Coordinates of C-alpha atoms and ligand atoms in Angstrom, one line a residue:
M28 CA -10.4 17.9 19.7
N29 CA -9.8 17.6 15.9
A30 CA -6.7 15.4 15.5
A31 CA -5.6 17.6 12.6
S32 CA -5.1 20.6 14.9
S33 CA -2.6 19.0 17.3
T34 CA 1.2 18.8 16.7
A35 CA 1.2 15.0 16.6
W36 CA -1.9 15.2 14.4
W37 CA -1.0 12.0 12.6
K38 CA -1.2 9.7 15.7
E39 CA -5.0 9.5 15.5
A40 CA -5.6 10.9 12.0
V41 CA -7.8 9.3 9.4
T42 CA -6.0 9.5 6.1
Y43 CA -7.8 9.0 2.8
Q44 CA -5.7 7.4 0.1
I45 CA -6.2 9.0 -3.3
Y46 CA -5.2 6.8 -6.2
V47 CA -4.6 9.9 -8.4
R48 CA -5.3 8.2 -11.8
S49 CA -8.7 7.1 -10.6
F50 CA -10.1 9.8 -8.3
A51 CA -11.3 12.6 -10.5
D52 CA -10.5 13.9 -14.0
S53 CA -10.6 17.6 -14.7
D54 CA -9.5 17.8 -18.3
G55 CA -11.4 15.0 -20.1
D56 CA -8.6 12.6 -20.9
G57 CA -10.1 9.8 -18.9
I58 CA -7.3 9.9 -16.4
G59 CA -7.6 11.5 -12.9
D60 CA -5.5 14.6 -12.1
L61 CA -4.6 17.1 -9.5
N62 CA -7.2 19.6 -10.5
G63 CA -9.8 16.8 -10.3
I64 CA -8.7 16.3 -6.7
R65 CA -9.0 20.0 -6.0
S66 CA -12.6 20.0 -7.3
R67 CA -13.4 17.2 -4.8
L68 CA -11.9 18.6 -1.7
P69 CA -15.3 19.7 -0.3
Y70 CA -16.4 16.0 -0.6
L71 CA -13.4 14.9 1.5
R72 CA -14.0 17.7 4.0
E73 CA -17.6 16.7 4.4
L74 CA -16.6 13.1 4.9
G75 CA -14.4 14.3 7.7
V76 CA -11.0 12.9 7.0
D77 CA -7.9 14.6 8.4
A78 CA -5.4 14.0 5.5
V79 CA -5.0 12.7 2.1
W80 CA -2.2 10.5 0.7
L81 CA -1.6 11.0 -3.0
T82 CA -0.1 8.0 -4.9
P83 CA 3.0 9.0 -6.9
C84 CA 2.2 12.0 -9.1
Y85 CA 5.7 12.5 -10.6
P86 CA 6.6 12.3 -14.3
S87 CA 6.5 8.6 -15.1
P88 CA 6.1 6.4 -18.2
Q89 CA 3.5 4.7 -16.0
H90 CA 4.7 1.1 -16.4
D91 CA 3.7 0.7 -12.8
H92 CA 1.3 3.7 -12.7
G93 CA 3.7 6.1 -11.2
Y94 CA 5.8 3.8 -9.0
D95 CA 8.3 4.1 -11.9
V96 CA 9.5 7.6 -11.3
A97 CA 11.4 9.5 -14.0
D98 CA 11.8 12.8 -12.2
Y99 CA 11.3 13.0 -8.4
T100 CA 10.8 16.8 -8.4
D101 CA 8.1 17.5 -10.9
I102 CA 4.5 16.5 -11.7
E103 CA 3.4 14.0 -14.2
P104 CA 2.0 16.0 -17.2
A105 CA -1.1 13.9 -17.4
Y106 CA -1.8 14.9 -13.8
G107 CA -1.0 18.6 -14.0
T108 CA 1.8 21.0 -13.1
L109 CA 3.8 22.1 -10.1
H110 CA 1.5 25.1 -10.0
D111 CA -1.6 22.8 -9.8
F112 CA 0.2 21.0 -7.0
D113 CA 0.8 24.2 -5.1
Q114 CA -2.8 25.2 -5.5
L115 CA -4.0 21.8 -4.3
V116 CA -1.8 22.0 -1.2
A117 CA -3.0 25.5 -0.4
E118 CA -6.6 24.6 -0.9
A119 CA -6.3 21.4 1.1
H120 CA -4.7 23.3 3.9
D121 CA -7.4 25.9 3.8
S122 CA -10.0 23.2 4.3
G123 CA -8.0 21.6 7.2
L124 CA -6.6 18.7 5.2
R125 CA -3.0 17.6 5.3
V126 CA -1.3 16.3 2.2
L127 CA 1.0 13.3 2.2
L128 CA 3.1 12.3 -0.8
D129 CA 4.3 8.9 -1.8
I130 CA 8.1 8.6 -2.1
V131 CA 9.6 5.7 -4.0
P132 CA 13.2 5.2 -2.9
N133 CA 13.8 1.5 -3.8
H134 CA 13.7 2.0 -7.6
C135 CA 13.1 4.6 -10.3
S136 CA 12.1 4.4 -13.9
I137 CA 14.3 3.5 -16.9
E138 CA 13.5 7.0 -18.0
H139 CA 15.2 8.6 -15.1
P140 CA 18.2 10.6 -16.4
W141 CA 20.7 8.9 -14.1
F142 CA 19.6 5.5 -15.4
K143 CA 19.7 6.6 -19.0
A144 CA 23.2 8.0 -18.4
A145 CA 24.2 4.6 -16.8
L146 CA 23.0 2.7 -19.8
A147 CA 24.8 5.0 -22.2
A148 CA 28.1 5.1 -20.3
G149 CA 28.5 1.3 -20.4
P150 CA 30.1 -1.4 -18.2
G151 CA 32.6 -0.2 -15.6
S152 CA 31.5 3.4 -15.7
P153 CA 30.8 5.5 -12.5
E154 CA 27.3 6.2 -13.8
R155 CA 26.5 2.5 -13.5
E156 CA 27.5 2.4 -9.8
R157 CA 24.3 4.3 -8.8
F158 CA 22.4 1.1 -9.8
H159 CA 23.1 -2.6 -9.5
F160 CA 24.7 -3.7 -12.8
R161 CA 26.5 -7.1 -12.8
Q162 CA 28.0 -9.4 -15.3
G163 CA 25.8 -12.3 -16.2
N164 CA 26.4 -15.9 -15.0
G165 CA 27.3 -17.5 -18.4
D166 CA 24.3 -16.8 -20.6
G167 CA 22.0 -16.3 -17.6
P168 CA 21.3 -13.6 -15.0
P169 CA 23.8 -12.9 -12.2
N170 CA 21.8 -14.8 -9.6
N171 CA 18.5 -16.6 -9.1
W172 CA 16.5 -13.7 -7.5
R173 CA 13.0 -13.3 -8.8
S174 CA 11.0 -10.1 -9.4
M175 CA 8.0 -9.3 -7.2
F176 CA 6.0 -9.2 -10.4
G177 CA 7.2 -12.4 -11.9
G178 CA 10.3 -13.6 -13.8
S179 CA 13.9 -12.9 -13.1
A180 CA 14.9 -9.8 -11.1
W181 CA 17.6 -9.1 -13.7
Q182 CA 17.4 -7.5 -17.1
P183 CA 20.2 -7.9 -19.7
T184 CA 21.5 -4.7 -21.2
G185 CA 23.0 -6.2 -24.3
D186 CA 26.6 -5.4 -23.4
G187 CA 27.2 -8.4 -21.1
E188 CA 25.8 -6.7 -18.0
W189 CA 22.4 -7.1 -16.3
F190 CA 20.7 -4.7 -14.0
L191 CA 18.6 -5.5 -10.9
H192 CA 14.9 -4.7 -10.8
L193 CA 12.9 -6.2 -7.9
F194 CA 9.7 -5.1 -9.6
T195 CA 9.3 -4.6 -13.4
P196 CA 12.3 -4.3 -15.8
E197 CA 11.2 -0.7 -16.2
Q198 CA 12.0 -0.1 -12.5
P199 CA 15.7 -0.4 -11.9
D200 CA 16.7 -0.6 -8.2
W201 CA 18.9 2.2 -6.8
N202 CA 22.2 1.3 -5.2
W203 CA 21.9 2.9 -1.8
N204 CA 25.6 2.3 -1.1
H205 CA 26.3 5.2 -3.5
P206 CA 26.4 8.6 -1.8
D207 CA 24.7 10.4 -4.7
V208 CA 21.5 8.3 -4.1
A209 CA 21.1 9.1 -0.4
A210 CA 21.9 12.8 -1.1
M211 CA 19.4 13.0 -4.0
F212 CA 16.6 11.6 -1.8
E213 CA 17.3 14.0 1.0
D214 CA 17.0 16.9 -1.5
V215 CA 13.8 15.4 -2.8
L216 CA 12.3 15.3 0.7
R217 CA 13.2 18.9 1.2
F218 CA 11.9 19.9 -2.2
W219 CA 8.4 18.7 -1.4
L220 CA 8.4 19.7 2.3
D221 CA 9.4 23.2 1.2
R222 CA 6.4 23.2 -1.1
G223 CA 4.0 22.3 1.7
A224 CA 3.8 18.5 1.8
D225 CA 2.9 17.4 5.3
G226 CA 4.7 14.0 5.2
F227 CA 5.4 10.9 3.1
R228 CA 4.2 7.4 2.6
I229 CA 7.3 5.4 1.8
D230 CA 7.0 2.8 -0.9
V231 CA 8.6 -0.6 -0.1
A232 CA 10.3 1.0 2.9
H233 CA 12.0 -2.4 3.8
G234 CA 13.8 -2.4 0.4
L235 CA 16.7 -0.1 -0.6
Y236 CA 19.7 -2.3 0.5
K237 CA 20.5 -5.7 -0.8
H238 CA 23.1 -8.3 0.2
P239 CA 26.3 -6.8 -1.0
E240 CA 27.6 -9.9 -2.7
F241 CA 24.3 -10.9 -4.4
P242 CA 24.6 -14.6 -3.6
D243 CA 21.9 -17.0 -4.9
A244 CA 18.8 -17.2 -2.7
E245 CA 18.7 -20.6 -0.9
D246 CA 15.1 -21.1 -1.8
P247 CA 15.0 -20.3 -5.6
F248 CA 11.3 -19.5 -5.2
E249 CA 9.1 -21.6 -7.4
E250 CA 7.6 -19.9 -10.4
E251 CA 4.0 -20.2 -9.0
R252 CA 5.0 -18.1 -6.0
V253 CA 6.3 -15.4 -8.3
A254 CA 6.6 -12.6 -5.7
D255 CA 10.0 -13.0 -4.1
A256 CA 8.9 -11.1 -1.1
M257 CA 10.6 -13.6 1.3
N258 CA 14.1 -13.2 0.0
V259 CA 16.2 -12.3 3.0
L260 CA 19.0 -11.3 0.7
A261 CA 17.0 -8.6 -1.1
W262 CA 14.9 -7.1 1.7
N263 CA 15.0 -5.8 5.2
R264 CA 18.7 -5.3 5.4
P265 CA 20.0 -3.6 8.6
E266 CA 21.5 -0.7 6.8
V267 CA 18.1 0.7 5.8
H268 CA 17.4 1.9 9.4
E269 CA 20.2 4.5 9.0
V270 CA 18.4 6.0 6.1
Y271 CA 15.3 6.5 8.1
R272 CA 17.3 8.0 11.0
S273 CA 18.6 10.6 8.7
W274 CA 15.1 11.2 7.1
R275 CA 13.7 11.5 10.6
R276 CA 16.2 14.2 11.4
I277 CA 15.0 16.1 8.3
A278 CA 11.3 15.7 9.3
D279 CA 12.1 16.8 12.9
S280 CA 14.1 19.9 11.6
Y281 CA 10.9 21.1 9.9
A282 CA 8.8 20.3 12.9
E283 CA 11.2 22.3 15.1
R284 CA 10.8 25.3 12.9
D285 CA 7.0 25.6 12.9
G286 CA 5.7 23.0 15.4
K287 CA 4.1 20.8 12.8
D288 CA 5.1 17.2 12.6
R289 CA 5.9 15.8 9.1
P290 CA 5.2 12.0 9.5
F291 CA 6.8 9.2 7.5
I292 CA 4.6 6.1 7.1
G293 CA 6.4 3.0 5.9
E294 CA 4.9 0.3 3.6
I295 CA 6.6 -2.7 5.1
T296 CA 5.6 -6.0 3.6
G297 CA 6.7 -9.5 2.8
I298 CA 9.5 -10.8 5.0
A299 CA 9.8 -7.5 6.8
K300 CA 6.2 -7.5 8.1
R301 CA 7.1 -9.2 11.3
H302 CA 10.0 -6.7 11.8
L303 CA 7.7 -3.6 11.6
A304 CA 8.6 -2.6 15.2
D305 CA 12.3 -2.2 14.1
Y306 CA 11.1 0.6 11.7
V307 CA 8.6 2.5 13.8
Q308 CA 10.9 3.9 16.4
P309 CA 11.2 7.4 17.8
D310 CA 14.3 8.1 15.7
Q311 CA 13.0 6.4 12.5
L312 CA 9.6 6.2 10.9
H313 CA 6.6 7.6 12.7
Q314 CA 4.3 4.9 11.5
G315 CA 4.0 1.7 9.4
F316 CA 0.9 0.2 7.9
F317 CA -0.4 -2.6 10.2
F318 CA -1.2 -5.0 7.3
E319 CA -2.2 -7.8 9.8
M320 CA -5.7 -6.2 9.9
L321 CA -5.9 -6.1 6.1
D322 CA -4.8 -9.8 6.0
S323 CA -7.3 -10.9 8.8
P324 CA -10.3 -13.0 7.9
F325 CA -13.7 -11.6 9.1
D326 CA -13.5 -13.4 12.4
A327 CA -13.9 -12.1 15.9
E328 CA -11.1 -14.3 17.4
A329 CA -8.7 -13.4 14.5
Y330 CA -9.4 -9.7 14.9
G331 CA -8.9 -10.0 18.7
T332 CA -5.5 -11.5 18.2
T333 CA -4.6 -8.9 15.5
V334 CA -5.8 -5.9 17.6
R335 CA -3.9 -7.2 20.7
R336 CA -0.7 -7.6 18.7
G337 CA -1.1 -4.2 17.2
L338 CA -1.7 -2.5 20.5
E339 CA 1.2 -4.4 22.2
Q340 CA 3.5 -3.3 19.5
A341 CA 2.3 0.3 19.8
A342 CA 3.0 0.2 23.6
R343 CA 6.6 -1.2 22.9
T344 CA 7.5 1.3 20.1
Q345 CA 5.5 4.4 21.1
A346 CA 4.3 4.4 17.5
P347 CA 0.5 4.3 17.2
V348 CA -0.9 1.5 15.1
T349 CA -2.0 2.4 11.6
W350 CA -5.0 0.3 10.9
V351 CA -5.8 -0.4 7.2
L352 CA -8.4 -2.5 5.4
G353 CA -7.6 -1.8 1.8
N354 CA -5.3 -0.1 -0.7
H355 CA -4.6 0.0 -4.4
D356 CA -2.7 -3.3 -4.3
T357 CA -5.5 -5.4 -2.7
V358 CA -8.9 -6.8 -3.7
R359 CA -11.4 -4.3 -2.4
V360 CA -12.7 -5.1 1.1
A361 CA -16.4 -5.5 0.2
T362 CA -15.5 -8.1 -2.4
R363 CA -12.7 -9.8 -0.3
Y364 CA -15.0 -10.4 2.6
G365 CA -17.6 -11.9 0.3
G366 CA -15.1 -14.4 -1.1
G367 CA -14.7 -12.7 -4.5
A368 CA -11.6 -11.7 -6.4
P369 CA -10.5 -11.3 -10.0
G370 CA -10.6 -14.7 -11.7
A371 CA -12.8 -16.0 -8.8
G372 CA -16.0 -14.0 -9.5
P373 CA -17.8 -11.3 -7.4
G374 CA -18.5 -13.5 -4.4
D375 CA -21.4 -12.7 -2.1
I376 CA -21.3 -9.0 -2.4
E377 CA -24.2 -8.4 0.1
A378 CA -22.4 -10.4 2.8
G379 CA -19.1 -8.8 1.9
T380 CA -20.5 -5.3 2.2
A381 CA -22.1 -6.1 5.6
R382 CA -18.8 -7.4 6.8
A383 CA -16.8 -4.5 5.4
R384 CA -19.1 -2.0 7.1
A385 CA -18.6 -3.8 10.4
A386 CA -14.8 -4.0 10.0
A387 CA -14.7 -0.3 9.3
L388 CA -16.4 0.4 12.6
L389 CA -13.8 -1.8 14.3
A390 CA -10.8 0.0 12.7
L391 CA -12.3 3.4 13.4
A392 CA -13.0 2.6 17.1
L393 CA -9.4 1.7 17.9
P394 CA -6.7 4.0 19.2
G395 CA -4.2 4.9 16.4
A396 CA -4.4 6.1 12.9
V397 CA -6.6 4.7 10.1
Y398 CA -6.1 4.8 6.3
I399 CA -9.2 4.6 4.1
Y400 CA -8.7 3.6 0.4
Q401 CA -10.8 5.8 -1.9
G402 CA -14.2 4.1 -2.6
E403 CA -14.2 2.2 0.7
E404 CA -16.7 4.8 1.9
L405 CA -18.9 3.9 -1.0
A406 CA -18.7 0.2 -0.3
L407 CA -17.3 0.0 -3.8
P408 CA -16.7 -3.6 -4.9
E409 CA -13.7 -4.9 -6.9
V410 CA -14.3 -5.0 -10.6
V411 CA -13.6 -8.7 -11.1
D412 CA -14.4 -9.0 -14.8
L413 CA -12.4 -6.3 -16.5
P414 CA -11.9 -7.2 -20.2
L415 CA -8.5 -8.9 -20.4
D416 CA -7.4 -6.6 -23.2
R417 CA -7.9 -3.6 -20.9
L418 CA -5.7 -4.9 -18.0
T419 CA -2.8 -2.6 -17.4
D420 CA -1.1 -4.0 -14.3
P421 CA 2.4 -5.3 -15.0
V422 CA 1.6 -8.2 -12.7
Y423 CA -0.8 -9.5 -15.4
R424 CA 1.8 -9.2 -18.2
R425 CA 4.8 -10.5 -16.2
T426 CA 3.0 -13.6 -15.0
E427 CA 1.6 -14.3 -18.5
G428 CA -1.9 -14.0 -17.2
R429 CA -1.5 -16.3 -14.2
R430 CA -2.3 -13.4 -11.9
L431 CA -4.9 -10.9 -13.1
G432 CA -3.4 -8.2 -11.1
R433 CA -4.6 -5.1 -9.3
D434 CA -6.6 -3.2 -11.9
G435 CA -9.9 -4.2 -10.4
C436 CA -9.5 -2.0 -7.3
R437 CA -8.2 0.9 -9.4
V438 CA -11.2 1.6 -11.6
P439 CA -12.1 5.3 -11.7
L440 CA -14.5 6.3 -9.0
P441 CA -18.2 6.8 -9.7
W442 CA -19.3 10.2 -8.5
S443 CA -22.7 10.9 -10.0
G444 CA -25.3 10.0 -12.7
T445 CA -26.4 6.7 -14.1
A446 CA -23.9 6.0 -16.9
A447 CA -20.1 6.0 -17.4
P448 CA -18.1 8.1 -16.7
Y449 CA -20.3 8.7 -13.7
G450 CA -19.0 12.3 -13.1
F451 CA -15.4 11.0 -12.9
S452 CA -14.6 12.8 -16.2
T453 CA -16.3 14.3 -19.2
N454 CA -15.0 11.4 -21.3
A455 CA -16.7 8.0 -21.0
D456 CA -13.5 6.3 -22.3
T457 CA -11.8 6.2 -18.9
W458 CA -8.4 4.6 -18.6
L459 CA -10.0 1.5 -17.1
P460 CA -13.7 1.0 -18.0
Q461 CA -16.4 1.4 -15.4
P462 CA -19.0 -1.3 -15.2
P463 CA -22.8 -0.5 -15.5
Y464 CA -23.4 -1.5 -11.9
F465 CA -21.2 1.4 -10.7
A466 CA -24.5 3.4 -11.1
Q467 CA -25.6 2.0 -7.7
Y468 CA -22.3 3.1 -6.1
T469 CA -22.0 6.8 -6.9
A470 CA -21.1 9.3 -4.3
E471 CA -24.2 11.2 -5.2
A472 CA -26.5 8.2 -4.6
A473 CA -24.7 7.4 -1.3
Q474 CA -25.0 10.9 0.0
A475 CA -28.8 10.9 -0.8
D476 CA -29.3 7.6 1.2
A477 CA -29.1 8.0 5.0
Q478 CA -28.4 4.2 5.3
S479 CA -25.4 4.3 3.0
T480 CA -21.9 3.3 3.8
W481 CA -20.9 6.9 3.1
H482 CA -23.1 8.1 5.9
L483 CA -21.8 5.3 8.2
Y484 CA -18.2 6.5 7.6
R485 CA -19.1 10.1 8.0
A486 CA -20.9 9.5 11.3
A487 CA -18.1 7.3 12.5
L488 CA -15.5 10.0 11.7
R489 CA -17.5 12.6 13.5
I490 CA -18.1 10.5 16.6
R491 CA -14.5 9.4 16.6
H492 CA -13.3 13.1 16.6
E493 CA -15.8 14.0 19.3
V494 CA -15.3 11.1 21.7
L495 CA -12.5 8.8 20.7
T496 CA -9.4 11.0 20.4
D497 CA -7.6 10.5 23.7
A498 CA -10.5 8.2 24.9
G499 CA -8.1 5.9 26.7
P500 CA -6.9 2.4 26.1
V501 CA -8.8 -0.6 24.9
Q502 CA -10.3 -2.8 27.7
F503 CA -11.6 -6.1 26.2
L504 CA -14.9 -7.4 27.5
P505 CA -15.6 -11.0 28.1
T506 CA -17.7 -12.2 25.1
P507 CA -19.2 -15.5 23.7
P508 CA -17.4 -17.0 20.6
G509 CA -17.8 -15.0 17.5
V510 CA -18.0 -11.7 19.3
L511 CA -15.4 -9.1 20.0
A512 CA -16.2 -6.2 22.4
F513 CA -14.2 -3.6 24.2
R514 CA -14.6 -0.4 26.2
R515 CA -12.5 2.7 25.8
G516 CA -12.4 4.9 28.9
D517 CA -15.6 5.3 30.8
G518 CA -17.8 6.3 27.9
F519 CA -17.4 4.2 24.9
T520 CA -18.3 0.6 24.0
F521 CA -17.7 -1.4 20.8
A522 CA -19.0 -4.8 19.8
L523 CA -18.6 -6.9 16.7
N524 CA -20.5 -10.1 15.8
T525 CA -18.8 -12.1 13.1
G526 CA -21.0 -15.1 13.8
D527 CA -24.1 -16.2 11.8
A528 CA -26.8 -15.5 14.4
P529 CA -27.8 -12.4 16.3
V530 CA -26.4 -12.1 19.8
D531 CA -27.2 -10.0 22.9
A532 CA -25.4 -6.7 22.8
P533 CA -22.8 -6.3 25.5
H534 CA -24.3 -2.9 26.3
S535 CA -27.8 -1.8 27.0
G536 CA -29.4 1.3 25.4
T537 CA -29.4 2.5 21.9
P538 CA -26.1 2.5 20.0
V539 CA -24.9 5.8 18.6
L540 CA -23.8 4.0 15.4
A541 CA -24.4 0.5 14.0
S542 CA -23.4 -1.1 10.8
A543 CA -26.8 -2.8 10.5
P544 CA -30.3 -2.3 12.1
M545 CA -30.5 -3.8 15.6
P546 CA -34.0 -5.1 16.1
E547 CA -34.8 -5.7 19.8
G548 CA -31.4 -4.4 20.8
K549 CA -29.6 -7.5 19.5
L550 CA -26.4 -7.3 17.5
P551 CA -27.1 -9.0 14.2
A552 CA -24.8 -11.4 12.4
H553 CA -21.9 -9.7 10.6
A554 CA -22.4 -6.4 12.3
A555 CA -20.8 -3.9 14.7
A556 CA -22.0 -1.1 16.9
W557 CA -20.8 1.8 19.0
W558 CA -22.3 3.0 22.2
T559 CA -21.4 6.1 24.2
D560 CA -22.6 6.2 27.8
Ligands
NOJ6 C1 4.1 -1.0 -3.6 C2 3.1 -0.2 -4.2 O1 2.0 0.0 -3.4 C3 2.7 -0.9 -5.5 O2 1.6 -0.4 -6.1 C4 3.9 -0.9 -6.4 O3 3.6 -1.6 -7.6 C5 5.1 -1.4 -5.7 N1 5.3 -1.0 -4.4 C6 6.4 -1.1 -6.5 O4 6.7 0.3 -6.4

């Protein structure tokens, strides 16, 4: 059964994350857009994913590439129009793909009309109550909280007050105690659901509420740590769960009308990671990214622990695990597993790619949902050596270069050809430059090579649909160190070898899929395989 056809389609769905700026450009400005996505729907269909998640495509001055929203109910002009959005949704639905949007409720943009009104209205005004404006402490900020992207979490307004921004100063935090804010977001959800959106990824879902008195954090967070993700006063407050209860009622009211679930998937990080189970409840969020897999080293024992933890949590919460190996905030998996990163060099890209292929087979063999970040199916590496004067991530600017930021995983995708812009655009001056070695990673080249990672993903998605949906729980098999193996139901076996030498496969016969050739039936180092009986 195709997971996309069932009511609870999201439980086993494979969702492809589209970083809109970098997926495909239709109008030659070097920036991806909605019509570019439309033109590539056949590619996604052929790959075999069930849904796409679009990163924020609302009007935004792009200080954090769309995570600074100026208008929650329109489309960023560089990306297209509402009409383009409607066309995209209709065509995606026609080709059997669901469309998830990205909602950003913790903060907006300094360009949002309510924030502009708050600045203009001045201290003590009702307009300022929709945000967190406070008097400074002497000459300094109201407290010692730090921004996730470096520096103080407070920005002075010049009239004695400061406003809170847990990310950049261009992203003021909403005050969720104000009834206008909750009501506005409920309207926003309905606006997009009425236009055909099939669900939402929720940005920093553990944010929204802060300690009402804004006391100093006990640990003032050293400058080197920069990201204040562990501040219990700023994140994961109990009130947030009530927001998701009311959002779930909205999602359920749509599902009741037409029988189609509208899932919410939370991005729950930092201090809240270990509280994920509090969010994924039958009356709150449907899912939350299980970042433990993304954080795991390439190691059979570590994966075993992570998978067991994920599955136990799913059993407790009734929310399927959402496995994830990469996203637009993380060093690309093929580079990460080879020890590379911006500032640290490319690493061993061959080993990293072998490991990334094996890890993909692990994620796709498990019960639950999987998110694929665009380019993972091409084994695309991180661009670790972008010219410093081309870096755009506010993390780079806010940390005065101490952290190079996330641009390296956001470089426009290579689609075809042997020179930039590799079919991404008609304009070689793409918003981030594509390196010459992208010629080896084009979708065109991958599709022409039967051994490519693209074909591995495509085959895995097909087999997953055919034999793994509802295949039954994971039963771990006894294995030597460095090997993880399990059965699902009577007909499926998985094995992964993270060690440095080939091992005997735990299953005889020829695998239906393997991340590397298996001479003499042995499972090579850094490889995984699937068998069906
Ligand atoms: C998480 C998003 O994934 C990231 O890209 C963004 O910078 C922050 N939230 C702030 O919205």
